[in-house]
PDB file of C-alpha atoms in Angstrom:
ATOM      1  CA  UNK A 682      -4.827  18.696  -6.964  1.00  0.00           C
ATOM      2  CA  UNK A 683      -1.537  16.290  -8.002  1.00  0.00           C
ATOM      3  CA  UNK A 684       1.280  19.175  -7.779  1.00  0.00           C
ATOM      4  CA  UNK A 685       3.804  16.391  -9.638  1.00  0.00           C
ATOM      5  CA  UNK A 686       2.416  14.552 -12.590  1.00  0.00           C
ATOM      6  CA  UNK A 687       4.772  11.324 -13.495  1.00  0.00           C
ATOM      7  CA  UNK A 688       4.518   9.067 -16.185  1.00  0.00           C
ATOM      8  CA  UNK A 689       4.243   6.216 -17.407  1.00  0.00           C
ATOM      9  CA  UNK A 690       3.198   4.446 -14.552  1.00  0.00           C
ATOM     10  CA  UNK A 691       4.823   0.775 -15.431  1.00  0.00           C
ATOM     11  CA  UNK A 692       7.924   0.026 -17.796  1.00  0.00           C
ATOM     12  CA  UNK A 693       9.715  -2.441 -19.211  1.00  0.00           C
ATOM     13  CA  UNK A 694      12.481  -2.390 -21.092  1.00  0.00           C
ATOM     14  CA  UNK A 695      15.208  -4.999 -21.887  1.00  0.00           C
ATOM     15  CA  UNK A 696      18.857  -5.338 -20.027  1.00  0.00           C
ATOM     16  CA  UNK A 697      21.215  -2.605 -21.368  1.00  0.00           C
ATOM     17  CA  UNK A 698      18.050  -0.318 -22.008  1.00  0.00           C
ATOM     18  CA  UNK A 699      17.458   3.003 -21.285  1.00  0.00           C
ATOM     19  CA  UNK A 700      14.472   3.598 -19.617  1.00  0.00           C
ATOM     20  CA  UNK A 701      13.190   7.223 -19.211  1.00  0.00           C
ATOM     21  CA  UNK A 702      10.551   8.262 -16.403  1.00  0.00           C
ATOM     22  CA  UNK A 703       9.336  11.607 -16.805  1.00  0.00           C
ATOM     23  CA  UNK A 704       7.533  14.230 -14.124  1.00  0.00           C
ATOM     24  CA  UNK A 705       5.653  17.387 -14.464  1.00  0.00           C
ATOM     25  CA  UNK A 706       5.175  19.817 -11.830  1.00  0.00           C
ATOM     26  CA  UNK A 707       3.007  23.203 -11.161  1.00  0.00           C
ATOM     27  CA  UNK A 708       4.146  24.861  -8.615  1.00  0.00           C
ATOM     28  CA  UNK A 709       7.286  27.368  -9.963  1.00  0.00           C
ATOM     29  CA  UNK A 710       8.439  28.294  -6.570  1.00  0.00           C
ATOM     30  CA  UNK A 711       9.817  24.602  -6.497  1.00  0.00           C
ATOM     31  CA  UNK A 712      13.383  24.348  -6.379  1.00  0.00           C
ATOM     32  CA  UNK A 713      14.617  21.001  -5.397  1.00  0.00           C
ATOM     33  CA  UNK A 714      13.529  18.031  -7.502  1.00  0.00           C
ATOM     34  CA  UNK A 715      14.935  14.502  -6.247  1.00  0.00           C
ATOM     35  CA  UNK A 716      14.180  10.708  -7.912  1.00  0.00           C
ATOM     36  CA  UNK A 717      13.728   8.130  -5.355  1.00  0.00           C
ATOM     37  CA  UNK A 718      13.911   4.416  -5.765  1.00  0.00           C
ATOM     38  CA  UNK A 719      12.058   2.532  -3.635  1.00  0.00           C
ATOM     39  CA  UNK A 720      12.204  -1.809  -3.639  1.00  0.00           C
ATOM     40  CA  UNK A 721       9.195  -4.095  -1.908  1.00  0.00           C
ATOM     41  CA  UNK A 722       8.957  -3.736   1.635  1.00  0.00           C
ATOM     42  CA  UNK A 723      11.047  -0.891   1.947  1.00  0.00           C
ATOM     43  CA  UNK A 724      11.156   2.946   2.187  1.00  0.00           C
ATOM     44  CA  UNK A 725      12.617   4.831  -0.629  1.00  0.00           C
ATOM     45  CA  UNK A 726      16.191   5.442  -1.061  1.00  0.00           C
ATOM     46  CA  UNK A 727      17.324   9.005  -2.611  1.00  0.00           C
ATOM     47  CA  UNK A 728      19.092   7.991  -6.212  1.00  0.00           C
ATOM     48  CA  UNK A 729      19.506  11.963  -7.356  1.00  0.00           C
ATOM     49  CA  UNK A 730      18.401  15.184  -6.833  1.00  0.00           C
ATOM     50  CA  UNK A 731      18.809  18.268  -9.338  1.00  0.00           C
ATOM     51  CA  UNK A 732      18.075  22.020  -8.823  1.00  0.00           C
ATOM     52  CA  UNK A 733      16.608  24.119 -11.294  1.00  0.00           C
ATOM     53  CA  UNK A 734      19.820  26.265 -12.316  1.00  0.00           C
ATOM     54  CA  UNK A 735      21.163  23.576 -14.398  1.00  0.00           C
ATOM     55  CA  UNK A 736      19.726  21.928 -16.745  1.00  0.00           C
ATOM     56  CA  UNK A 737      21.315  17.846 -16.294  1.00  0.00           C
ATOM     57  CA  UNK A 738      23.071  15.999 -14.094  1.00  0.00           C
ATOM     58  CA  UNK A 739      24.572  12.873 -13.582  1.00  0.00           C
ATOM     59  CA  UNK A 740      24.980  10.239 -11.071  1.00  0.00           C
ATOM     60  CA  UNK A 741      26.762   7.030 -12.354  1.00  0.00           C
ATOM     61  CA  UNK A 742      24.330   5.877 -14.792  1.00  0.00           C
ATOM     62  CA  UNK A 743      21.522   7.964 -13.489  1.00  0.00           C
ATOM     63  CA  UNK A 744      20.803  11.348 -15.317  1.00  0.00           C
ATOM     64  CA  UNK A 745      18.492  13.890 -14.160  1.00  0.00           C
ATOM     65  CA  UNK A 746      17.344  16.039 -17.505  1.00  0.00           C
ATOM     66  CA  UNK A 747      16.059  19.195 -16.321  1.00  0.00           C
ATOM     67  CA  UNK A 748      13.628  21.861 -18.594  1.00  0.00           C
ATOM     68  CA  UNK A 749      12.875  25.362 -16.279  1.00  0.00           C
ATOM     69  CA  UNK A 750      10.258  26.718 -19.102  1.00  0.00           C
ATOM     70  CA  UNK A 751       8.461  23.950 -19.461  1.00  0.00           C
ATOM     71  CA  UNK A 752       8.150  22.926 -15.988  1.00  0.00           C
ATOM     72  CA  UNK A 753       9.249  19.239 -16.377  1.00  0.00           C
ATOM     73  CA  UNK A 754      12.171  16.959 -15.417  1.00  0.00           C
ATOM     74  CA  UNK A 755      12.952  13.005 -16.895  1.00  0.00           C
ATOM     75  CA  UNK A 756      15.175  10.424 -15.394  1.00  0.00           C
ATOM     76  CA  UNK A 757      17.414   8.407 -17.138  1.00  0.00           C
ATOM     77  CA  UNK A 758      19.082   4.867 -16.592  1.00  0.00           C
ATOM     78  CA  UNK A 759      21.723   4.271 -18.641  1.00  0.00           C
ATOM     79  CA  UNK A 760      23.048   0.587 -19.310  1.00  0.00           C
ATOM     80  CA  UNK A 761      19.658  -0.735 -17.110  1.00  0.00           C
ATOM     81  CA  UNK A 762      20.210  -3.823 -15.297  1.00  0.00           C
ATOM     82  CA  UNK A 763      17.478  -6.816 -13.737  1.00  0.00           C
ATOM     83  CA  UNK A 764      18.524  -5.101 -10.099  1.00  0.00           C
ATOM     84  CA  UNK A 765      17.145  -1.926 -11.309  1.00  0.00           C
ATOM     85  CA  UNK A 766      13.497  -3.609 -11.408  1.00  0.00           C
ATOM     86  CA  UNK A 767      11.487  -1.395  -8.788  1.00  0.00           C
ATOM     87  CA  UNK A 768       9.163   1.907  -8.371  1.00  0.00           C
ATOM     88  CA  UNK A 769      10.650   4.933  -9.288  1.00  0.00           C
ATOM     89  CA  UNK A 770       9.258   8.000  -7.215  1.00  0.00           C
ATOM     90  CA  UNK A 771       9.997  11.995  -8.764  1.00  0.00           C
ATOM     91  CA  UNK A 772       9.444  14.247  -6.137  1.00  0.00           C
ATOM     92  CA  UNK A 773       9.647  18.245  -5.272  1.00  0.00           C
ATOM     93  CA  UNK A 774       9.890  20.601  -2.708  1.00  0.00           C
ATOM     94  CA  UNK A 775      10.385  24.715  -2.113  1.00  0.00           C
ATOM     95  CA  UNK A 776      13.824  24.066  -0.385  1.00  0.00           C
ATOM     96  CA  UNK A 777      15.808  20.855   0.371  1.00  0.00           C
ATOM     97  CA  UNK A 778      14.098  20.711   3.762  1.00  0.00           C
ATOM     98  CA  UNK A 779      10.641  20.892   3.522  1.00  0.00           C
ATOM     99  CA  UNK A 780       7.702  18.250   3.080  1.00  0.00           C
ATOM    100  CA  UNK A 781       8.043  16.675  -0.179  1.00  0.00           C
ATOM    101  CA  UNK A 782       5.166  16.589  -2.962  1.00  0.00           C
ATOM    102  CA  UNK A 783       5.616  13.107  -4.807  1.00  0.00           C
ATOM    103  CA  UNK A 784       4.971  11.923  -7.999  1.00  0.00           C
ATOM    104  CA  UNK A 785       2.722   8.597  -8.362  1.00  0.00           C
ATOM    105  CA  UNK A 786       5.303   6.453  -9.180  1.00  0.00           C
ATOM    106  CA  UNK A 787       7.013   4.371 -12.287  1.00  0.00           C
ATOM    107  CA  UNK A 788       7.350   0.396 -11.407  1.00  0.00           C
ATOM    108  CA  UNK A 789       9.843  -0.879 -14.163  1.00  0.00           C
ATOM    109  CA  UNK A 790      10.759  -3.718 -15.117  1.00  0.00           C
ATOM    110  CA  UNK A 791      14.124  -4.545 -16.421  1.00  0.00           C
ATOM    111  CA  UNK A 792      14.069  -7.837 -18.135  1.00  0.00           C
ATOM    112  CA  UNK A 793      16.879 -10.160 -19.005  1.00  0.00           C
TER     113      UNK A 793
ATOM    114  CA  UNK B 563      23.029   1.495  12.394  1.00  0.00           C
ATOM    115  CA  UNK B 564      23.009   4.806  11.212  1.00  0.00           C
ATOM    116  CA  UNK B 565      19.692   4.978   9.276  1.00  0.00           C
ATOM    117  CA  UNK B 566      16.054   5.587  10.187  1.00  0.00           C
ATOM    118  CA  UNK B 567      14.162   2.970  12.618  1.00  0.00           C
ATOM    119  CA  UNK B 568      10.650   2.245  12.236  1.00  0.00           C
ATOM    120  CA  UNK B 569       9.015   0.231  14.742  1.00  0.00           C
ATOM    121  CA  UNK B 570       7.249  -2.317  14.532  1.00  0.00           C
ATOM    122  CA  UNK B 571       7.656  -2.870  11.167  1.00  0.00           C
ATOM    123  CA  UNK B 572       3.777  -4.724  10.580  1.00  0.00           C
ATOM    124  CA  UNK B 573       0.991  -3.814  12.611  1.00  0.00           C
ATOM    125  CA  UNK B 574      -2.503  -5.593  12.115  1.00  0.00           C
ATOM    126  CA  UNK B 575      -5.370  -4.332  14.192  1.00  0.00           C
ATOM    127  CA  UNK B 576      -9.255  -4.599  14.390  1.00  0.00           C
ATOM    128  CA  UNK B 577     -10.718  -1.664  13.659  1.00  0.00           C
ATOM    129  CA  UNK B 578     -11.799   0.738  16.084  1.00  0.00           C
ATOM    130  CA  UNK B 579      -8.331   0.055  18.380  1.00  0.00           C
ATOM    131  CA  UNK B 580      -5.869   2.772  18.510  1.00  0.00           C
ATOM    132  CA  UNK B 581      -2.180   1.839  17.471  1.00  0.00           C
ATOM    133  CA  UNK B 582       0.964   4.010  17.966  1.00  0.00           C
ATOM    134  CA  UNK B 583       4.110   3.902  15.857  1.00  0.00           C
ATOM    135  CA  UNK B 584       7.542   5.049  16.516  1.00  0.00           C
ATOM    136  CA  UNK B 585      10.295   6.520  14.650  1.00  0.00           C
ATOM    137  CA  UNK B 586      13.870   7.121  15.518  1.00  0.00           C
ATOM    138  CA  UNK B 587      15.622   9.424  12.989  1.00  0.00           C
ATOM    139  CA  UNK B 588      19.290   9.688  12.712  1.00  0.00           C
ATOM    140  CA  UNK B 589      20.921  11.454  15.793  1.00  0.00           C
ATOM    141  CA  UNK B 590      21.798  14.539  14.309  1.00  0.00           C
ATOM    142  CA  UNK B 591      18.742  15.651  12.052  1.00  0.00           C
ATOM    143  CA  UNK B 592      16.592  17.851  13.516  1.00  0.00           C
ATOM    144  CA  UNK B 593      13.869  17.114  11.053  1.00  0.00           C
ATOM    145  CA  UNK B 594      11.323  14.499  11.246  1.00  0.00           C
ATOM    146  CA  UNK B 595       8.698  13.537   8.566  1.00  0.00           C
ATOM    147  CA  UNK B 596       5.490  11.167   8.690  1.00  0.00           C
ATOM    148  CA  UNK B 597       4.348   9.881   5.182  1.00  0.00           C
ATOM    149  CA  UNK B 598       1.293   7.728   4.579  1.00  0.00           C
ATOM    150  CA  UNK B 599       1.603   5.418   1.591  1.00  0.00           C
ATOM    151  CA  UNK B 600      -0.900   3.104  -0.200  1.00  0.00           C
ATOM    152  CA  UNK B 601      -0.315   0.809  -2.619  1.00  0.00           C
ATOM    153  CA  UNK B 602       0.396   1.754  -6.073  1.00  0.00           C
ATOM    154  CA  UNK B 603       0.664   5.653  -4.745  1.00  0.00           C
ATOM    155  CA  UNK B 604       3.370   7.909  -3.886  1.00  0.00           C
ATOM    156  CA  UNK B 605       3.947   9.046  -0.328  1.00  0.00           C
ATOM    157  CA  UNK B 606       1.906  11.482   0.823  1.00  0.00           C
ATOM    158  CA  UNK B 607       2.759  13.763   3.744  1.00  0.00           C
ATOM    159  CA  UNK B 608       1.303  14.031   6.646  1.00  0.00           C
ATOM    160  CA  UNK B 609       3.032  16.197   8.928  1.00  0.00           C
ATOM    161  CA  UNK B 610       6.525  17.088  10.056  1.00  0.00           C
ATOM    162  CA  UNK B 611       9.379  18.591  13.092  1.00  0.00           C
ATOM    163  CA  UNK B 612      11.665  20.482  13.823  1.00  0.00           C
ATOM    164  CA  UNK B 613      13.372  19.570  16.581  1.00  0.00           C
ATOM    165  CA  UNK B 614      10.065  19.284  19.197  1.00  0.00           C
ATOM    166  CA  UNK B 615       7.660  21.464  17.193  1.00  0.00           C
ATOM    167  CA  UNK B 616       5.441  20.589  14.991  1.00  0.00           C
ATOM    168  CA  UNK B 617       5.206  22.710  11.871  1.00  0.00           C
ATOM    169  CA  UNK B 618       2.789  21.597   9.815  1.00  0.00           C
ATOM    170  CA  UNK B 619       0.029  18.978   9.397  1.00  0.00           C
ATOM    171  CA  UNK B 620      -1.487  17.681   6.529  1.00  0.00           C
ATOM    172  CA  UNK B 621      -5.343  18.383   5.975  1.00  0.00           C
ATOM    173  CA  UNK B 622      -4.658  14.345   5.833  1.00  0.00           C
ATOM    174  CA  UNK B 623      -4.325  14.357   9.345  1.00  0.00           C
ATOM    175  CA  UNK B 624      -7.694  13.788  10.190  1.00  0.00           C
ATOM    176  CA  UNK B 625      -8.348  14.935  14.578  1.00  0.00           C
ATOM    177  CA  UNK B 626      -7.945  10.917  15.365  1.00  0.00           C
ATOM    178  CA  UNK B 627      -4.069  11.459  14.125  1.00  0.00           C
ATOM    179  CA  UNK B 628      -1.585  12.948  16.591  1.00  0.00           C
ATOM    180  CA  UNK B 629       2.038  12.871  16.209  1.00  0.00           C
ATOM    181  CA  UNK B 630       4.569  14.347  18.899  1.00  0.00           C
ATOM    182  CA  UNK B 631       8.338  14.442  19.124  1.00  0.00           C
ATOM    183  CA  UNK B 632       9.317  14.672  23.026  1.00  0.00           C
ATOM    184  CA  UNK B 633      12.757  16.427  23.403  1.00  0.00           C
ATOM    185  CA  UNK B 634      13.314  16.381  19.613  1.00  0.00           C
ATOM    186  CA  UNK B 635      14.669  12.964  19.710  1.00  0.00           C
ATOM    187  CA  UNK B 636      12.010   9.623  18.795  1.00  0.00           C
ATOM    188  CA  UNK B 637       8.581  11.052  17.479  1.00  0.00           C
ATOM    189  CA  UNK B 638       5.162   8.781  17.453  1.00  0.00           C
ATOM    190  CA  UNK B 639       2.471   8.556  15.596  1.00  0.00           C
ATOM    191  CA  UNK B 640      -1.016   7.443  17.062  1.00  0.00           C
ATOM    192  CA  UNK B 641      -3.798   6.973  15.152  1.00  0.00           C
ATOM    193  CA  UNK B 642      -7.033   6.372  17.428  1.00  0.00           C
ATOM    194  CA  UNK B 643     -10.324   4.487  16.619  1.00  0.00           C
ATOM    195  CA  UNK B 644      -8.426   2.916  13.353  1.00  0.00           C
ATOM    196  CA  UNK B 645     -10.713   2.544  10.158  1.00  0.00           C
ATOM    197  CA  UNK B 646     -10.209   0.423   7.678  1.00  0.00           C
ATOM    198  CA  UNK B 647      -9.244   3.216   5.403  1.00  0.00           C
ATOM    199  CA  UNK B 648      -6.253   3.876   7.587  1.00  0.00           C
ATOM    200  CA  UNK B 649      -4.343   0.627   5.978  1.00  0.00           C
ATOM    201  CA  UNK B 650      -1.060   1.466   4.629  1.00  0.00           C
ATOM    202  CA  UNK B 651       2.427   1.976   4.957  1.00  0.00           C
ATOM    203  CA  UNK B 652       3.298   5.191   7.295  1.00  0.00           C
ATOM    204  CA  UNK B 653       7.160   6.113   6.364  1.00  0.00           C
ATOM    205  CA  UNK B 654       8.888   7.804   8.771  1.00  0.00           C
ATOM    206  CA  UNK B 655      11.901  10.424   7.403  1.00  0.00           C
ATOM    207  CA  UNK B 656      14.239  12.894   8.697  1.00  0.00           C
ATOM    208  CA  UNK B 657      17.027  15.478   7.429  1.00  0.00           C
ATOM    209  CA  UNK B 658      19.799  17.681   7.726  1.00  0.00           C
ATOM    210  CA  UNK B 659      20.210  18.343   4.240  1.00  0.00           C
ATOM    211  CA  UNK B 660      18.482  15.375   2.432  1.00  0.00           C
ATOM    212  CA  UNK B 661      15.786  13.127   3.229  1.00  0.00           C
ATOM    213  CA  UNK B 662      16.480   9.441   4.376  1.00  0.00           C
ATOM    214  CA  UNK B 663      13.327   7.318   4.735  1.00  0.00           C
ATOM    215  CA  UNK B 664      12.989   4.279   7.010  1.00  0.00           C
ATOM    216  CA  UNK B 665      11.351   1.285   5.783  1.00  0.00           C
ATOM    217  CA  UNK B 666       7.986   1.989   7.335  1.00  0.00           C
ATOM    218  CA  UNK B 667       5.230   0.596   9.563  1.00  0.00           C
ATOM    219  CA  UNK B 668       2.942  -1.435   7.408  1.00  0.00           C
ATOM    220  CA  UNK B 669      -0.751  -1.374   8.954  1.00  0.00           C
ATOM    221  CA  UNK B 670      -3.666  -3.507   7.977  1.00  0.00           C
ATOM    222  CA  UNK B 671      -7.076  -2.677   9.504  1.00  0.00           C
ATOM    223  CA  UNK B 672      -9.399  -5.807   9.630  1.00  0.00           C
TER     224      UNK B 672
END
């Protein structure tokens, strides 16, 4: 059973795009939802994290979009750039310290 | 160098060897994390620390997978008789607050 549901799975979008990655999850007692980025050969690298009593936040261009009722969550790039071009991982967890439940992963593409 | 270590860093083996992998989380989380990831997946965990205990374990972690943690400091993962199906990249994590992932062992079973 996938607890996190993220789509699409690839994406490409131009330079100066905005490229949105989107995750699902099941499990309401969930309260920590981060968005990892995560290049070739390496592990991933926390971008932003949001908890469920607001509903955005933002990180230099990276905005986490955040919808409670419906059980979903969306990042957004603003202003993408060519060294933006790797997998995208949403994840979730019941506290900020316990295992986290990943998504399958977005690779994008941002072309020039 | 402040970050996760993850040693070594590719690991090729014939299967039916045991390997062991080692992990050195930054000095002042007391939580470690194992991950298993295979191409084109998310991580998946396997199981994780506090300190020297072990909390939980993945029904991933199959009996020839044992991880320990000695004095809360380094942990290793051994996997025994490796299987082809074992390839992958095993990411090692730890936290205070947030997570910070090392770069991984990469394994290849031939």
């Amino acid at each position: 059973q996938q607890q996190v549901k993220q789509s699409p799975q690839s994406l490409i979008v131009q330079k100066g795009g905005i490229p949105i990655i989107n995750c699902a999850y099941e499990n309401t007692a969930f309260d920590y939802f981060p968005w990892y980025q995560q290049f070739p050969g390496k592990g991933p690298a926390l971008l932003i994290a949001i908890r469920p009593d607001v509903s955005e936040k933002k990180e230099g261009r990276f905005t986490i979009s955040f919808n409670k009722s419906a059980k979903q969550f969306s990042l957004h790039i603003m202003d993408s750039q060519p060294g933006d071009s790797a997998t995208y991982f949403c994840a979730a967890t019941l506290s900020g310290n316990t295992p986290l439940v990943f998504g399958k992963g977005t690779r994008l593409s941002v072309i020039a | 160098d402040t970050g996760v270590s993850q040693d070594p860093r590719h690991k090729i083996t014939k299967r039916g060897q045991n390997v062991t992998f080692r992990c050195d989380p930054i000095s002042e989380h007391n939580r470690l994390y194992w991950y298993r990831q295979t191409l084109g997946q998310g991580p998946e965990f396997l199981t994780y620390f506090q300190n020297e205990a072990q909390l939980e374990k993945s029904r991933l972690l199959s009996d020839r997978f044992s991880a320990e943690r000695p004095k809360g400091s380094f942990s290793t993962l051994e996997i025994q008789r490796t299987e082809q199906g074992d390839s992958a990249m095993y990411l090692c994590a730890s936290s205070a607050i947030g997570y910070t992932f090392g770069s991984g062992t990469r394994l290849t079973v031939v």
